[in-house]
Amino acid sequence: MQKHTKILLYLALGLTPILTSLAHAQTDLARADFDGNRKVDIQDFLAFAAAFGKTSSEEGFDSRMDFNGDNTVNIQDFLAFVAVFGQSVELKDLADYPVGVSLQTKYLTDDTRVSIVKKTFSSITGGWEMKPKPISTGPGTYNWRRADALVDFAEANNMQVHGHTLLWHNAVPTWMENFSGDDAAFEAAIKEYITTVVQRYRGRVVSWDVVNEGIDGTGKVRDNLFSQRMGNDYIARLFQYAREADPDVLLFYNDYGTSQPWARAKRAGMLNMLDDFQTRGIPIDGVGLQMHISYKSPDISAIRETIDEIVRRGLKLHISELDIRINPDGDLSEPTQERLELQKKRVIEIVTAFHQVPEAQRFGITIWGIADPDTWLIQAGRSQGRPEWPLLFDDHLQPKPAYDGFIEALQNRGH
Ligand SMILES: [Ca+2]
Ligand SMILES: [Ca+2]
C-alpha cells in the first residue's frame, strides 16, 4: 500500500463517524460506489486513493471521483467520499425520481421498519391518515395529529410527501354523510375542508391526489355522496378549489384497475375526463395509476397502453400504489421461489415501462406498504383469507427478489 493511501485510510477510518453525522447524505452515494457492488467499501476507497491528486488532464483521472467538479481529485472530494463510506446503495440512491412507500404512524415506533423506510425510500404517501375521515372531525374542526406526524417524519428524513387523498368515497367522515344543510352549504363545507388541508401543508406536501377512484366500472362518474350533492362535475371543481388553495402543489387524479381487461370502459371514462379537464383548463398535473396487480395479470402491454395515454396528454405519471399479488388464486400456503421470481419479473416490467416515460413526466413509483405483513390485502381483509406476499420486503423484513428486480431495472437502464 502506498504511503498516501495509508494516510488516507487512517484519515477515512477516523473521520467517517464525524462526517457521516455532519453530512446530510448530500454526497451522491451511488456515484461513490465506483465498482457498482452497491456498497461504498474498501475497494472504492482504494480506487479513490489511486486517483487522488490527479487533475482532469492526467491519465487515471476519474470524473466520478471529482465530487465538487473542480477538475482535480483533492481533499474536498475525499471528505465527500468519506461522508458516505461504509454505506450501502439502495433504491432511492439509484433512482433519479422519487421512490415512495405508503406509511402509517403505527410503524414509526418500529425501529426496523423505520430503518428500512429511511434507507430505501425518498417519498412517503399517507396510507390512511391523510384522508378526510381521520382528519375531518366535524365541519370546520380537524385532527392533525397523525397527518402532522407523517409530514414531520418525512421532513426530518429528507423525504417528500405525496398527499393522499383530499376526497375518497370510502373515507367519508360521518358528519359529511349526515350533513343536514342544503347542497350549496355541503359544497361550501367540502371546499373549506380542501382549502384548509391544502393550505396547512402548503410547501410541505409536493402533491395531492385530489380525488381517489372517482370513475366507476362503466366509465361514468361514480354515484356517491359527492356526485349526488354537487353534481357530476364535482371532480373538476375540487381540482379548482385545491389549486386556489395552493398554486404550486401538483394535483393528481388517482384510480385503480385501469389496465385490467374488465376496465376498458372505466379507462375510457377516465381518459375522457382528462381530455375534458384539459379542454376546459381545469388544473390537473398528473395521474396516479394505483397498480394493485398480480404476478400474471394484467399484461404489461395493457399497462403500457394506459401509461402511453397519460404521457400523450402531457401529464405526469405516478405508479402510486404498487403491489404484486403472488397468490391471487389461493393455491399457496407459503411463497414459492418460482412465484417470487415471477413477482420480480413483474417489478422489472413495471419499472422499465416507467423509465420509458419522458423524464419530465416521471413523477415517481410508490410501493403500497413496507413489508409483506403490512399489506392492505391482509390488514383490510382484501385477500379473502388467502395468505399474500405482495411487497418488496418479506415477513422477516428482508429484501425479496422483487426488491432486487427494482434495483436491476435501475442499474440496467440505458444499457
Ligand atoms: Ca463498491
Ligand atoms: Ca475536486
Short mmCIF file of C-alpha atoms and ligand atoms in Angstrom, two decimals:
data_model
loop_
_atom_site.label_atom_id
_atom_site.label_comp_id
_atom_site.label_asym_id
_atom_site.label_seq_id
_atom_site.Cartn_x
_atom_site.Cartn_y
_atom_site.Cartn_z
CA MET A 1 0.00 0.00 0.00
CA GLN A 2 1.44 3.35 -0.97
CA LYS A 3 2.17 5.87 1.73
CA HIS A 4 -0.57 8.35 0.80
CA THR A 5 -3.06 5.51 0.55
CA LYS A 6 -2.26 4.57 4.12
CA ILE A 7 -2.61 8.13 5.32
CA LEU A 8 -5.95 8.48 3.56
CA LEU A 9 -7.12 5.20 5.04
CA TYR A 10 -6.29 6.30 8.59
CA LEU A 11 -7.98 9.59 7.92
CA ALA A 12 -11.03 7.83 6.48
CA LEU A 13 -11.41 5.50 9.44
CA GLY A 14 -11.02 8.38 11.88
CA LEU A 15 -13.25 10.83 10.07
CA THR A 16 -16.10 8.58 8.97
CA PRO A 17 -18.18 8.73 12.17
CA ILE A 18 -17.81 12.51 12.41
CA LEU A 19 -18.50 13.22 8.77
CA THR A 20 -21.37 10.78 8.48
CA SER A 21 -23.12 12.63 11.25
CA LEU A 22 -22.35 16.02 9.70
CA ALA A 23 -23.18 15.20 6.10
CA HIS A 24 -26.91 15.21 5.40
CA ALA A 25 -26.42 12.47 2.81
CA GLN A 26 -25.77 15.11 0.17
CA THR A 27 -22.87 13.22 -1.37
CA ASP A 28 -24.21 11.08 -4.16
CA LEU A 29 -23.99 7.61 -2.66
CA ALA A 30 -24.48 5.74 -5.90
CA ARG A 31 -21.70 7.77 -7.51
CA ALA A 32 -19.23 6.88 -4.73
CA ASP A 33 -19.81 3.18 -5.39
CA PHE A 34 -17.24 3.18 -8.20
CA ASP A 35 -17.29 -0.57 -8.81
CA GLY A 36 -21.10 -0.82 -8.64
CA ASN A 37 -21.35 -3.54 -5.99
CA ARG A 38 -23.91 -1.41 -4.08
CA LYS A 39 -21.60 -0.73 -1.17
CA VAL A 40 -19.16 2.15 -0.69
CA ASP A 41 -16.38 -0.01 0.61
CA ILE A 42 -12.64 -0.55 0.74
CA GLN A 43 -12.42 -1.36 -2.99
CA ASP A 44 -13.92 2.01 -3.81
CA PHE A 45 -11.56 3.59 -1.33
CA LEU A 46 -8.52 2.02 -2.98
CA ALA A 47 -9.70 3.19 -6.39
CA PHE A 48 -10.16 6.68 -4.98
CA ALA A 49 -6.75 6.67 -3.33
CA ALA A 50 -5.11 5.61 -6.60
CA ALA A 51 -6.65 8.60 -8.36
CA PHE A 52 -6.03 11.04 -5.53
CA GLY A 53 -4.25 14.22 -6.61
CA LYS A 54 -4.96 13.70 -10.33
CA THR A 55 -6.24 16.58 -12.43
CA SER A 56 -8.53 16.26 -15.43
CA SER A 57 -5.62 16.43 -17.89
CA GLU A 58 -3.83 13.49 -16.28
CA GLU A 59 -4.13 9.82 -17.05
CA GLY A 60 -6.13 7.97 -14.40
CA PHE A 61 -8.36 10.95 -13.62
CA ASP A 62 -11.89 9.74 -12.97
CA SER A 63 -14.54 12.46 -13.08
CA ARG A 64 -16.82 10.40 -10.79
CA MET A 65 -14.28 10.95 -8.00
CA ASP A 66 -14.23 14.71 -8.55
CA PHE A 67 -17.37 15.24 -6.45
CA ASN A 68 -17.16 19.03 -6.41
CA GLY A 69 -16.36 19.29 -10.12
CA ASP A 70 -13.21 21.45 -9.85
CA ASN A 71 -11.25 19.16 -12.19
CA THR A 72 -8.98 17.74 -9.55
CA VAL A 73 -9.43 14.88 -7.10
CA ASN A 74 -8.48 16.58 -3.89
CA ILE A 75 -9.18 16.78 -0.19
CA GLN A 76 -12.68 18.23 -0.73
CA ASP A 77 -13.59 15.15 -2.74
CA PHE A 78 -12.01 12.95 -0.11
CA LEU A 79 -14.26 14.46 2.56
CA ALA A 80 -17.28 13.95 0.31
CA PHE A 81 -16.27 10.32 -0.22
CA VAL A 82 -15.65 9.64 3.46
CA ALA A 83 -19.09 11.05 4.31
CA VAL A 84 -20.73 8.08 2.60
CA PHE A 85 -18.04 5.47 3.28
CA GLY A 86 -19.46 2.17 4.55
CA GLN A 87 -23.00 2.87 3.33
CA SER A 88 -24.98 0.61 1.05
CA VAL A 89 -26.60 1.82 -2.14
CA GLU A 90 -30.37 1.31 -2.05
CA LEU A 91 -33.37 2.10 -4.26
CA LYS A 92 -33.53 5.81 -3.51
CA ASP A 93 -29.83 6.23 -4.25
CA LEU A 94 -30.07 4.66 -7.69
CA ALA A 95 -33.31 6.32 -8.80
CA ASP A 96 -33.37 9.88 -10.15
CA TYR A 97 -37.09 10.09 -9.38
CA PRO A 98 -38.90 9.66 -6.05
CA VAL A 99 -39.32 6.08 -4.86
CA GLY A 100 -42.08 6.11 -2.30
CA VAL A 101 -43.80 3.95 0.25
CA SER A 102 -47.18 4.22 1.91
CA LEU A 103 -46.74 4.79 5.62
CA GLN A 104 -48.89 4.86 8.75
CA THR A 105 -47.90 6.35 12.09
CA LYS A 106 -48.15 2.97 13.85
CA TYR A 107 -44.95 1.96 12.04
CA LEU A 108 -42.99 4.99 13.25
CA THR A 109 -42.31 3.25 16.57
CA ASP A 110 -40.94 0.14 14.84
CA ASP A 111 -37.18 0.67 14.58
CA THR A 112 -36.60 -1.97 11.91
CA ARG A 113 -39.32 -0.64 9.64
CA VAL A 114 -38.23 2.94 10.19
CA SER A 115 -34.69 1.98 9.24
CA ILE A 116 -35.93 0.27 6.05
CA VAL A 117 -38.03 3.29 5.12
CA LYS A 118 -35.18 5.75 5.69
CA LYS A 119 -32.59 3.92 3.66
CA THR A 120 -34.84 2.63 0.87
CA PHE A 121 -37.34 5.36 0.05
CA SER A 122 -37.29 9.07 -0.78
CA SER A 123 -41.02 9.75 -0.61
CA ILE A 124 -43.99 8.79 1.54
CA THR A 125 -47.72 8.62 0.93
CA GLY A 126 -50.05 8.57 3.91
CA GLY A 127 -51.57 5.08 3.90
CA TRP A 128 -54.73 6.23 5.69
CA GLU A 129 -54.08 9.16 7.97
CA MET A 130 -54.19 11.98 5.41
CA LYS A 131 -57.69 11.05 4.24
CA PRO A 132 -60.81 13.05 5.23
CA LYS A 133 -62.19 10.52 7.71
CA PRO A 134 -59.23 10.64 10.12
CA ILE A 135 -58.58 14.41 9.65
CA SER A 136 -62.04 15.91 9.50
CA THR A 137 -63.75 15.54 12.87
CA GLY A 138 -66.62 17.91 12.03
CA PRO A 139 -67.43 20.89 9.82
CA GLY A 140 -64.54 23.27 10.48
CA THR A 141 -62.85 21.00 13.03
CA TYR A 142 -59.74 18.96 12.42
CA ASN A 143 -57.44 16.38 13.98
CA TRP A 144 -53.98 16.90 12.53
CA ARG A 145 -52.01 14.73 14.93
CA ARG A 146 -51.29 11.74 12.70
CA ALA A 147 -51.06 13.60 9.41
CA ASP A 148 -48.60 16.01 11.05
CA ALA A 149 -46.55 13.11 12.43
CA LEU A 150 -46.16 11.67 8.91
CA VAL A 151 -45.17 15.01 7.40
CA ASP A 152 -42.74 15.71 10.27
CA PHE A 153 -41.15 12.28 9.80
CA ALA A 154 -40.68 12.88 6.09
CA GLU A 155 -39.12 16.29 6.63
CA ALA A 156 -36.77 15.00 9.31
CA ASN A 157 -35.52 12.39 6.84
CA ASN A 158 -35.31 14.42 3.62
CA MET A 159 -38.27 12.64 2.08
CA GLN A 160 -41.06 14.23 0.09
CA VAL A 161 -44.75 13.78 0.87
CA HIS A 162 -47.46 12.84 -1.61
CA GLY A 163 -50.80 13.82 -0.07
CA HIS A 164 -53.42 11.11 -0.28
CA THR A 165 -56.22 11.95 -0.65
CA LEU A 166 -58.46 15.04 -0.46
CA LEU A 167 -61.58 13.01 -1.22
CA TRP A 168 -62.41 9.32 -1.42
CA HIS A 169 -65.87 7.78 -1.21
CA ASN A 170 -64.57 5.11 1.20
CA ALA A 171 -63.16 7.58 3.74
CA VAL A 172 -66.12 9.86 4.35
CA PRO A 173 -66.48 11.42 7.82
CA THR A 174 -69.84 10.75 9.46
CA TRP A 175 -70.68 14.46 9.55
CA MET A 176 -70.44 14.65 5.76
CA GLU A 177 -72.75 11.66 5.37
CA ASN A 178 -75.25 13.18 7.79
CA PHE A 179 -74.89 16.77 6.61
CA SER A 180 -78.25 18.46 7.16
CA GLY A 181 -77.72 21.69 5.20
CA ASP A 182 -78.60 22.17 1.55
CA ASP A 183 -76.35 21.21 -1.36
CA ALA A 184 -74.73 24.64 -1.58
CA ALA A 185 -73.84 24.51 2.12
CA PHE A 186 -72.49 20.97 1.62
CA GLU A 187 -70.21 22.09 -1.19
CA ALA A 188 -69.07 25.09 0.86
CA ALA A 189 -68.13 22.74 3.71
CA ILE A 190 -66.20 20.44 1.32
CA LYS A 191 -64.43 23.44 -0.17
CA GLU A 192 -63.47 24.65 3.29
CA TYR A 193 -62.08 21.22 4.12
CA ILE A 194 -59.98 21.07 0.95
CA THR A 195 -58.75 24.64 1.32
CA THR A 196 -57.77 24.14 4.96
CA VAL A 197 -55.91 20.88 4.37
CA VAL A 198 -54.07 22.05 1.26
CA GLN A 199 -53.07 25.35 2.89
CA ARG A 200 -51.91 23.68 6.08
CA TYR A 201 -49.39 21.59 4.15
CA ARG A 202 -48.53 24.17 1.53
CA GLY A 203 -44.82 23.92 0.75
CA ARG A 204 -44.55 20.70 2.78
CA VAL A 205 -46.56 18.35 0.56
CA VAL A 206 -45.44 18.33 -3.08
CA SER A 207 -48.60 16.80 -4.50
CA TRP A 208 -52.15 15.71 -3.69
CA ASP A 209 -54.46 13.07 -5.01
CA VAL A 210 -57.46 15.39 -5.26
CA VAL A 211 -59.98 12.63 -5.91
CA ASN A 212 -59.39 8.92 -5.48
CA GLU A 213 -61.43 6.46 -7.55
CA GLY A 214 -63.99 8.91 -8.88
CA ILE A 215 -64.87 6.91 -12.02
CA ASP A 216 -66.89 3.69 -11.83
CA GLY A 217 -66.52 0.45 -13.77
CA THR A 218 -68.76 1.65 -16.58
CA GLY A 219 -66.71 4.81 -17.15
CA LYS A 220 -69.20 7.18 -15.52
CA VAL A 221 -68.63 9.49 -12.58
CA ARG A 222 -69.11 7.24 -9.57
CA ASP A 223 -72.53 7.60 -7.96
CA ASN A 224 -71.75 8.65 -4.40
CA LEU A 225 -72.48 11.27 -1.77
CA PHE A 226 -70.38 13.85 -3.63
CA SER A 227 -71.90 13.37 -7.09
CA GLN A 228 -75.36 13.39 -5.51
CA ARG A 229 -74.74 16.59 -3.55
CA MET A 230 -72.59 18.50 -6.04
CA GLY A 231 -73.44 17.02 -9.42
CA ASN A 232 -71.30 15.01 -11.83
CA ASP A 233 -68.88 17.87 -12.46
CA TYR A 234 -67.79 17.98 -8.82
CA ILE A 235 -64.37 16.44 -9.52
CA ALA A 236 -63.41 19.40 -11.73
CA ARG A 237 -64.47 21.90 -9.07
CA LEU A 238 -62.47 20.11 -6.38
CA PHE A 239 -59.35 20.43 -8.55
CA GLN A 240 -60.08 24.15 -8.85
CA TYR A 241 -60.53 24.54 -5.09
CA ALA A 242 -57.23 22.73 -4.47
CA ARG A 243 -55.45 24.95 -6.99
CA GLU A 244 -56.87 28.11 -5.41
CA ALA A 245 -55.54 26.90 -2.05
CA ASP A 246 -52.01 26.30 -3.37
CA PRO A 247 -50.88 27.49 -6.81
CA ASP A 248 -47.75 25.32 -6.72
CA VAL A 249 -48.79 21.93 -5.40
CA LEU A 250 -49.13 19.20 -8.03
CA LEU A 251 -52.67 17.90 -8.44
CA PHE A 252 -53.35 14.25 -9.33
CA TYR A 253 -56.31 12.09 -10.18
CA ASN A 254 -55.78 8.58 -8.76
CA ASP A 255 -57.57 5.35 -9.71
CA TYR A 256 -57.25 1.58 -9.84
CA GLY A 257 -57.67 -1.21 -12.34
CA THR A 258 -57.38 1.00 -15.40
CA SER A 259 -55.26 -1.54 -17.32
CA GLN A 260 -57.35 -4.57 -16.39
CA PRO A 261 -59.21 -6.44 -19.14
CA TRP A 262 -62.52 -5.68 -17.36
CA ALA A 263 -61.80 -1.97 -17.20
CA ARG A 264 -61.87 -0.80 -20.83
CA ALA A 265 -64.94 1.34 -20.19
CA LYS A 266 -63.52 2.66 -16.95
CA ARG A 267 -60.24 3.61 -18.62
CA ALA A 268 -62.09 5.32 -21.47
CA GLY A 269 -64.14 7.24 -18.91
CA MET A 270 -61.02 8.39 -17.10
CA LEU A 271 -59.32 9.47 -20.33
CA ASN A 272 -62.46 11.36 -21.40
CA MET A 273 -62.42 13.18 -18.09
CA LEU A 274 -58.76 14.12 -18.56
CA ASP A 275 -59.48 15.40 -22.08
CA ASP A 276 -62.43 17.37 -20.80
CA PHE A 277 -60.32 18.89 -17.98
CA GLN A 278 -57.60 19.88 -20.41
CA THR A 279 -60.08 21.39 -22.88
CA ARG A 280 -61.69 23.45 -20.15
CA GLY A 281 -58.44 24.40 -18.42
CA ILE A 282 -59.22 22.53 -15.21
CA PRO A 283 -55.91 22.41 -13.30
CA ILE A 284 -54.57 18.83 -13.30
CA ASP A 285 -50.89 17.90 -13.30
CA GLY A 286 -50.86 14.14 -13.27
CA VAL A 287 -52.48 10.76 -12.94
CA GLY A 288 -51.82 8.09 -10.36
CA LEU A 289 -52.21 4.52 -11.55
CA GLN A 290 -52.56 2.51 -8.37
CA MET A 291 -51.12 -0.70 -9.86
CA HIS A 292 -52.51 -3.30 -7.50
CA ILE A 293 -51.70 -6.18 -9.83
CA SER A 294 -50.81 -9.86 -9.69
CA TYR A 295 -47.89 -11.89 -10.97
CA LYS A 296 -49.92 -12.83 -14.05
CA SER A 297 -52.35 -10.04 -14.78
CA PRO A 298 -52.86 -7.60 -16.40
CA ASP A 299 -50.47 -7.98 -19.30
CA ILE A 300 -47.63 -5.45 -19.40
CA SER A 301 -48.75 -4.38 -22.89
CA ALA A 302 -52.09 -3.22 -21.42
CA ILE A 303 -50.28 -1.33 -18.67
CA ARG A 304 -48.00 0.32 -21.24
CA GLU A 305 -51.04 1.32 -23.27
CA THR A 306 -52.56 3.14 -20.28
CA ILE A 307 -49.23 4.78 -19.47
CA ASP A 308 -48.93 5.95 -23.09
CA GLU A 309 -52.38 7.55 -22.97
CA ILE A 310 -51.35 9.61 -19.94
CA VAL A 311 -47.98 10.51 -21.43
CA ARG A 312 -49.65 11.62 -24.69
CA ARG A 313 -51.70 14.10 -22.70
CA GLY A 314 -48.57 15.66 -21.27
CA LEU A 315 -49.47 14.65 -17.70
CA LYS A 316 -47.15 13.37 -15.02
CA LEU A 317 -47.34 9.68 -14.22
CA HIS A 318 -47.35 8.25 -10.71
CA ILE A 319 -47.29 4.50 -10.23
CA SER A 320 -48.97 5.28 -6.96
CA GLU A 321 -49.79 2.09 -5.03
CA LEU A 322 -47.70 -0.74 -6.46
CA ASP A 323 -48.13 -4.22 -5.04
CA ILE A 324 -47.99 -7.55 -6.83
CA ARG A 325 -50.02 -10.48 -5.54
CA ILE A 326 -48.44 -13.90 -5.93
CA ASN A 327 -51.39 -15.83 -4.51
CA PRO A 328 -54.48 -14.45 -6.25
CA ASP A 329 -55.96 -17.94 -6.64
CA GLY A 330 -55.16 -19.05 -3.10
CA ASP A 331 -53.08 -22.05 -4.20
CA LEU A 332 -50.08 -21.18 -1.98
CA SER A 333 -49.68 -21.50 1.78
CA GLU A 334 -46.06 -20.32 1.57
CA PRO A 335 -44.35 -18.16 -1.05
CA THR A 336 -42.53 -20.36 -3.59
CA GLN A 337 -39.25 -19.41 -5.22
CA GLU A 338 -40.90 -19.70 -8.61
CA ARG A 339 -43.68 -17.25 -7.72
CA LEU A 340 -41.21 -14.83 -6.08
CA GLU A 341 -39.19 -14.83 -9.30
CA LEU A 342 -42.34 -14.13 -11.33
CA GLN A 343 -43.08 -11.25 -8.95
CA LYS A 344 -39.56 -9.95 -9.54
CA LYS A 345 -40.11 -10.16 -13.29
CA ARG A 346 -43.25 -8.04 -12.93
CA VAL A 347 -41.38 -5.40 -10.94
CA ILE A 348 -38.78 -5.22 -13.71
CA GLU A 349 -41.53 -4.87 -16.34
CA ILE A 350 -43.29 -2.06 -14.46
CA VAL A 351 -40.14 -0.13 -13.57
CA THR A 352 -38.79 -0.49 -17.11
CA ALA A 353 -42.08 0.79 -18.55
CA PHE A 354 -41.84 3.75 -16.16
CA HIS A 355 -38.31 4.51 -17.35
CA GLN A 356 -39.65 4.87 -20.88
CA VAL A 357 -41.81 7.79 -19.79
CA PRO A 358 -40.17 11.14 -20.67
CA GLU A 359 -38.17 12.35 -17.70
CA ALA A 360 -40.28 15.46 -17.06
CA GLN A 361 -43.40 13.30 -16.76
CA ARG A 362 -41.90 10.70 -14.40
CA PHE A 363 -43.44 11.65 -11.08
CA GLY A 364 -42.43 8.53 -9.19
CA ILE A 365 -43.14 4.97 -8.13
CA THR A 366 -44.72 4.28 -4.74
CA ILE A 367 -44.88 0.85 -3.11
CA TRP A 368 -48.09 0.21 -1.14
CA GLY A 369 -46.55 -0.85 2.15
CA ILE A 370 -43.20 -1.61 3.76
CA ALA A 371 -43.17 -5.38 4.25
CA ASP A 372 -45.50 -8.25 3.36
CA PRO A 373 -47.34 -8.45 6.72
CA ASP A 374 -48.28 -4.76 6.36
CA THR A 375 -50.18 -5.13 3.10
CA TRP A 376 -53.71 -3.74 2.95
CA LEU A 377 -54.71 -7.02 1.28
CA ILE A 378 -54.29 -8.71 4.66
CA GLN A 379 -54.76 -5.76 7.03
CA ALA A 380 -58.02 -4.73 5.35
CA GLY A 381 -59.07 -8.33 4.71
CA ARG A 382 -58.97 -7.87 0.96
CA SER A 383 -57.25 -11.17 0.19
CA GLN A 384 -60.32 -13.12 1.39
CA GLY A 385 -58.36 -15.07 3.96
CA ARG A 386 -55.67 -16.11 1.49
CA PRO A 387 -52.09 -15.50 2.56
CA GLU A 388 -50.35 -12.94 0.37
CA TRP A 389 -46.85 -11.53 -0.09
CA PRO A 390 -47.16 -8.58 -2.48
CA LEU A 391 -44.38 -6.19 -1.35
CA LEU A 392 -40.58 -5.76 -1.59
CA PHE A 393 -39.67 -6.92 1.94
CA ASP A 394 -40.71 -10.27 3.40
CA ASP A 395 -42.24 -11.43 6.70
CA HIS A 396 -38.77 -11.21 8.28
CA LEU A 397 -38.28 -7.68 6.89
CA GLN A 398 -35.63 -8.90 4.46
CA PRO A 399 -35.45 -7.70 0.83
CA LYS A 400 -37.09 -10.10 -1.61
CA PRO A 401 -36.26 -10.94 -5.23
CA ALA A 402 -38.82 -8.22 -6.07
CA TYR A 403 -36.53 -5.69 -4.38
CA ASP A 404 -33.56 -6.95 -6.41
CA GLY A 405 -35.73 -6.62 -9.52
CA PHE A 406 -36.28 -2.91 -8.85
CA ILE A 407 -32.52 -2.49 -8.33
CA GLU A 408 -31.73 -4.40 -11.53
CA ALA A 409 -34.16 -2.33 -13.56
CA LEU A 410 -32.45 0.82 -12.25
CA GLN A 411 -28.95 -0.49 -12.90
CA ASN A 412 -29.72 -1.78 -16.39
CA ARG A 413 -31.47 1.23 -17.79
CA GLY A 414 -29.95 2.84 -20.81
CA HIS A 415 -27.56 -0.09 -21.26
CA CA B 1 -18.42 -0.58 -4.18
CA CA B 2 -12.48 18.06 -6.85
#
